[in-house]
Coordinates of N, CA and C in Angstrom, one line a residue:
X1 N -1.6 -27.6 22.5 CA -1.9 -26.2 22.4 C -0.6 -25.4 21.9
X2 N 0.5 -25.9 22.3 CA 1.9 -25.4 22.0 C 2.0 -25.5 20.5
X3 N 1.8 -26.7 20.0 CA 1.9 -26.9 18.5 C 1.0 -25.9 17.7
X4 N -0.2 -25.6 18.3 CA -1.0 -24.7 17.6 C -0.5 -23.3 17.6
X5 N 0.0 -22.9 18.8 CA 0.7 -21.5 18.8 C 1.8 -21.4 17.9
X6 N 2.6 -22.5 17.8 CA 3.8 -22.5 16.8 C 3.2 -22.3 15.5
X7 N 2.1 -23.0 15.1 CA 1.6 -22.8 13.7 C 1.1 -21.3 13.5
X8 N 0.5 -20.7 14.5 CA 0.0 -19.4 14.3 C 1.2 -18.3 14.2
X9 N 2.2 -18.6 15.0 CA 3.4 -17.6 15.0 C 4.2 -17.9 13.8
X10 N 4.3 -19.2 13.3 CA 5.0 -19.5 12.1 C 4.4 -18.8 10.8
X11 N 3.1 -18.9 10.7 CA 2.4 -18.2 9.7 C 2.6 -16.7 9.7
X12 N 2.7 -16.1 10.9 CA 2.9 -14.6 11.1 C 4.4 -14.4 10.7
X13 N 5.3 -15.2 11.0 CA 6.7 -15.0 10.7 C 6.9 -15.1 9.2
X14 N 6.3 -16.0 8.6 CA 6.4 -16.2 7.1 C 5.7 -15.0 6.4
X15 N 4.7 -14.5 7.0 CA 4.1 -13.2 6.4 C 4.9 -12.0 6.5
X16 N 5.6 -11.9 7.7 CA 6.6 -10.8 7.9 C 7.8 -10.9 6.9
X17 N 8.3 -12.1 6.8 CA 9.5 -12.4 5.8 C 9.0 -12.1 4.4
X18 N 7.9 -12.5 4.0 CA 7.4 -12.2 2.6 C 7.2 -10.7 2.3
X19 N 6.7 -10.0 3.3 CA 6.4 -8.6 3.1 C 7.8 -7.9 3.0
X20 N 8.8 -8.2 3.8 CA 10.1 -7.7 3.7 C 10.8 -8.0 2.4
X21 N 10.6 -9.3 2.0 CA 11.3 -9.7 0.9 C 10.8 -9.0 -0.5
X22 N 9.5 -8.9 -0.5 CA 8.8 -8.4 -1.7 C 8.7 -6.9 -1.6
X23 N 8.8 -6.3 -0.4 CA 8.9 -4.9 -0.2 C 7.6 -4.3 -0.6
X24 N 6.4 -4.8 0.0 CA 5.1 -4.2 -0.2 C 4.6 -3.5 1.1
X25 N 3.7 -2.6 0.9 CA 3.1 -1.9 2.0 C 1.9 -2.5 2.6
X26 N 2.0 -3.8 3.0 CA 1.0 -4.5 3.7 C 1.5 -5.1 5.0
X27 N 0.8 -5.0 6.1 CA 1.4 -5.6 7.3 C 1.7 -7.1 7.2
X28 N 2.8 -7.5 7.7 CA 3.2 -8.8 7.7 C 2.1 -9.8 8.4
X29 N 1.6 -9.2 9.4 CA 0.5 -10.0 10.2 C -0.7 -10.4 9.3
X30 N -1.0 -9.4 8.4 CA -2.2 -9.6 7.6 C -1.9 -10.6 6.5
X31 N -0.6 -10.6 6.0 CA -0.2 -11.6 5.0 C -0.1 -13.0 5.7
X32 N 0.4 -13.0 6.9 CA 0.4 -14.2 7.7 C -1.0 -14.8 8.0
X33 N -1.8 -13.9 8.3 CA -3.2 -14.4 8.5 C -3.9 -15.0 7.3
X34 N -3.6 -14.3 6.1 CA -4.1 -14.8 4.9 C -3.5 -16.2 4.5
X35 N -2.2 -16.4 4.8 CA -1.5 -17.6 4.7 C -2.1 -18.7 5.6
X36 N -2.4 -18.4 6.8 CA -3.0 -19.3 7.8 C -4.4 -19.7 7.3
X37 N -5.1 -18.8 6.7 CA -6.5 -19.1 6.1 C -6.4 -20.1 5.0
X38 N -5.4 -19.9 4.1 CA -5.2 -20.8 3.0 C -4.8 -22.2 3.5
X39 N -3.9 -22.2 4.5 CA -3.5 -23.5 5.1 C -4.6 -24.2 5.7
X40 N -5.4 -23.5 6.5 CA -6.6 -24.1 7.1 C -7.6 -24.7 6.1
X41 N -7.8 -23.9 5.0 CA -8.8 -24.3 4.0 C -8.3 -25.5 3.3
X42 N -7.0 -25.7 3.1 CA -6.4 -26.8 2.4 C -6.3 -28.0 3.3
X43 N -6.1 -27.9 4.5 CA -5.8 -28.9 5.4 C -7.1 -29.4 6.2
X44 N -8.1 -28.5 6.4 CA -9.3 -28.8 7.0 C -9.0 -29.5 8.4
X45 N -8.6 -28.8 9.4 CA -8.2 -29.5 10.7 C -9.4 -30.1 11.3
X46 N -9.2 -31.2 12.1 CA -10.3 -31.8 12.9 C -10.7 -30.9 14.0
X47 N -11.8 -31.2 14.7 CA -12.3 -30.4 15.8 C -11.4 -30.2 16.9
X48 N -10.6 -31.2 17.3 CA -9.7 -31.1 18.3 C -8.3 -30.7 18.0
X49 N -8.1 -30.2 16.8 CA -6.8 -29.9 16.3 C -6.0 -28.8 17.2
X50 N -4.7 -28.9 17.3 CA -4.0 -28.0 18.2 C -4.2 -26.5 17.8
X51 N -4.3 -26.2 16.5 CA -4.4 -24.9 16.0 C -5.8 -24.3 16.4
X52 N -6.8 -25.1 16.5 CA -8.1 -24.7 16.9 C -8.1 -24.5 18.4
X53 N -7.4 -25.3 19.2 CA -7.4 -25.3 20.7 C -6.6 -23.9 21.0
X54 N -5.5 -23.6 20.3 CA -4.8 -22.4 20.6 C -5.5 -21.1 20.2
X55 N -6.3 -21.2 19.1 CA -7.0 -20.1 18.7 C -8.2 -19.8 19.7
X56 N -8.8 -20.8 20.2 CA -9.9 -20.7 21.2 C -9.3 -20.1 22.5
X57 N -8.1 -20.5 22.8 CA -7.5 -19.9 24.1 C -7.2 -18.5 23.9
X58 N -6.7 -18.1 22.7 CA -6.4 -16.7 22.5 C -7.7 -15.9 22.4
X59 N -8.8 -16.4 21.7 CA -10.0 -15.7 21.7 C -10.6 -15.5 23.0
X60 N -10.4 -16.4 24.0 CA -11.0 -16.2 25.3 C -10.4 -15.0 26.0
X61 N -9.3 -14.5 25.6 CA -8.6 -13.4 26.2 C -8.4 -12.2 25.2
X62 N -9.3 -12.2 24.2 CA -9.2 -11.2 23.1 C -9.2 -9.7 23.7
X63 N -9.9 -9.5 24.8 CA -10.0 -8.1 25.3 C -8.6 -7.6 25.6
X64 N -7.7 -8.5 26.0 CA -6.3 -8.0 26.4 C -5.6 -7.4 25.2
X65 N -5.9 -7.8 24.0 CA -5.3 -7.4 22.8 C -5.6 -6.0 22.5
X66 N -6.7 -5.4 23.1 CA -7.1 -4.1 22.8 C -6.2 -3.0 23.7
X67 N -5.6 -3.5 24.7 CA -4.8 -2.6 25.5 C -3.7 -1.8 24.8
X68 N -2.8 -2.4 23.9 CA -1.9 -1.7 23.1 C -2.5 -0.6 22.3
X69 N -3.7 -0.9 21.7 CA -4.4 0.0 20.9 C -4.8 1.2 21.7
X70 N -5.3 1.0 22.9 CA -5.7 2.1 23.8 C -4.5 2.9 24.3
X71 N -3.3 2.3 24.5 CA -2.2 3.0 24.9 C -1.6 3.9 23.7
X72 N -1.8 3.3 22.5 CA -1.5 4.1 21.3 C -2.2 5.3 21.1
X73 N -3.5 5.2 21.4 CA -4.4 6.4 21.3 C -4.0 7.4 22.2
X74 N -3.7 7.0 23.5 CA -3.4 8.0 24.5 C -2.0 8.7 24.1
X75 N -1.1 7.8 23.7 CA 0.3 8.3 23.3 C 0.2 9.3 22.2
X76 N -0.6 9.0 21.2 CA -0.7 9.9 20.0 C -1.9 10.8 20.0
X77 N -2.4 11.2 21.2 CA -3.6 12.0 21.2 C -3.5 13.3 20.5
X78 N -2.3 13.9 20.6 CA -2.2 15.3 19.9 C -2.1 15.1 18.4
X79 N -1.5 14.1 17.9 CA -1.6 13.8 16.4 C -2.9 13.5 15.9
X80 N -3.7 12.7 16.8 CA -5.1 12.4 16.4 C -5.9 13.6 16.5
X81 N -5.7 14.5 17.4 CA -6.5 15.7 17.4 C -6.1 16.6 16.2
X82 N -4.9 16.7 15.8 CA -4.5 17.6 14.7 C -5.1 17.1 13.4
X83 N -5.1 15.8 13.3 CA -5.6 15.2 12.0 C -7.0 14.4 12.1
X84 N -7.8 15.0 13.0 CA -9.1 14.4 13.3 C -10.0 14.2 12.0
X85 N -10.1 15.3 11.2 CA -10.9 15.2 10.0 C -10.5 14.1 9.1
X86 N -9.3 14.1 8.6 CA -8.9 13.1 7.6 C -9.0 11.6 8.2
X87 N -8.7 11.5 9.5 CA -8.8 10.2 10.1 C -10.3 9.9 10.3
X88 N -11.1 10.7 10.6 CA -12.6 10.5 10.7 C -13.2 10.1 9.4
X89 N -12.8 10.8 8.3 CA -13.3 10.5 6.9 C -12.8 9.1 6.5
X90 N -11.6 8.8 6.8 CA -11.1 7.5 6.5 C -11.7 6.4 7.2
X91 N -12.0 6.6 8.5 CA -12.7 5.6 9.3 C -14.1 5.4 8.9
X92 N -14.9 6.5 8.7 CA -16.3 6.3 8.2 C -16.3 5.7 6.8
X93 N -15.5 6.2 5.9 CA -15.5 5.7 4.5 C -15.1 4.3 4.4
X94 N -14.1 3.8 5.2 CA -13.8 2.3 5.2 C -14.9 1.5 5.8
X95 N -15.5 2.1 6.8 CA -16.6 1.3 7.5 C -17.8 1.2 6.5
X96 N -18.1 2.3 5.8 CA -19.2 2.2 4.8 C -18.8 1.2 3.6
X97 N -17.6 1.2 3.2 CA -17.2 0.3 2.1 C -17.3 -1.1 2.6
X98 N -16.8 -1.4 3.8 CA -16.8 -2.7 4.4 C -18.4 -3.2 4.6
X99 N -19.2 -2.3 5.0 CA -20.6 -2.6 5.2 C -21.2 -2.9 3.8
X100 N -20.9 -2.2 2.8 CA -21.4 -2.4 1.5 C -21.0 -3.7 0.9
X101 N -19.7 -4.1 1.1 CA -19.2 -5.3 0.7 C -19.8 -6.5 1.3
X102 N -20.0 -6.4 2.6 CA -20.6 -7.5 3.4 C -22.0 -7.7 3.0
X103 N -22.7 -6.6 2.9 CA -24.1 -6.6 2.4 C -24.3 -7.3 1.1
X104 N -23.4 -6.9 0.1 CA -23.5 -7.4 -1.2 C -23.2 -9.0 -1.1
X105 N -22.2 -9.4 -0.3 CA -21.7 -10.8 -0.2 C -22.9 -11.6 0.4
X106 N -23.5 -11.0 1.5 CA -24.6 -11.7 2.2 C -25.8 -11.9 1.1
X107 N -26.1 -10.9 0.3 CA -27.1 -11.0 -0.6 C -26.8 -12.1 -1.7
X108 N -25.6 -12.0 -2.2 CA -25.1 -12.9 -3.2 C -25.1 -14.4 -2.7
X109 N -24.6 -14.7 -1.5 CA -24.5 -16.0 -1.0 C -26.0 -16.5 -0.6
X110 N -26.8 -15.6 -0.2 CA -28.2 -15.9 0.0 C -28.9 -16.4 -1.2
X111 N -28.6 -15.7 -2.3 CA -29.3 -16.1 -3.6 C -28.7 -17.5 -4.0
X112 N -27.4 -17.7 -3.9 CA -26.8 -19.0 -4.3 C -27.2 -20.1 -3.4
X113 N -27.5 -19.8 -2.2 CA -28.0 -20.9 -1.3 C -29.4 -21.3 -1.6
X114 N -30.2 -20.2 -2.0 CA -31.6 -20.4 -2.5 C -31.6 -21.3 -3.7
X115 N -30.7 -21.0 -4.7 CA -30.7 -21.7 -5.9 C -30.3 -23.2 -5.7
X116 N -29.5 -23.5 -4.8 CA -29.0 -24.9 -4.4 C -30.2 -25.7 -3.9
X117 N -31.0 -25.1 -3.1 CA -32.2 -25.8 -2.5 C -33.2 -26.1 -3.4

């Protein structure tokens, strides 16, 4: 499991370094997650691989990762109250865009799967 955690943290570190080196406005954790996705697609780890064991252990306690977000909401309540309309529009708009993309992808993959059969 320790080796898997090292893999996860190494990908996040590389993502942070890349973001700072290239100077883009993307969170380093997102770049690291994309890098981890690429590595996992290329290596195709076995069922008992250390990175999968570490990920399962983290997912078992996923609810703990929401505590910092809750604290941030409480800490910035005044700012959120002042900018409620733009934040609400951004949240609803991004949710609708995500829903549309996922719906389109589900339809597209369903058609491709039906063609293969």
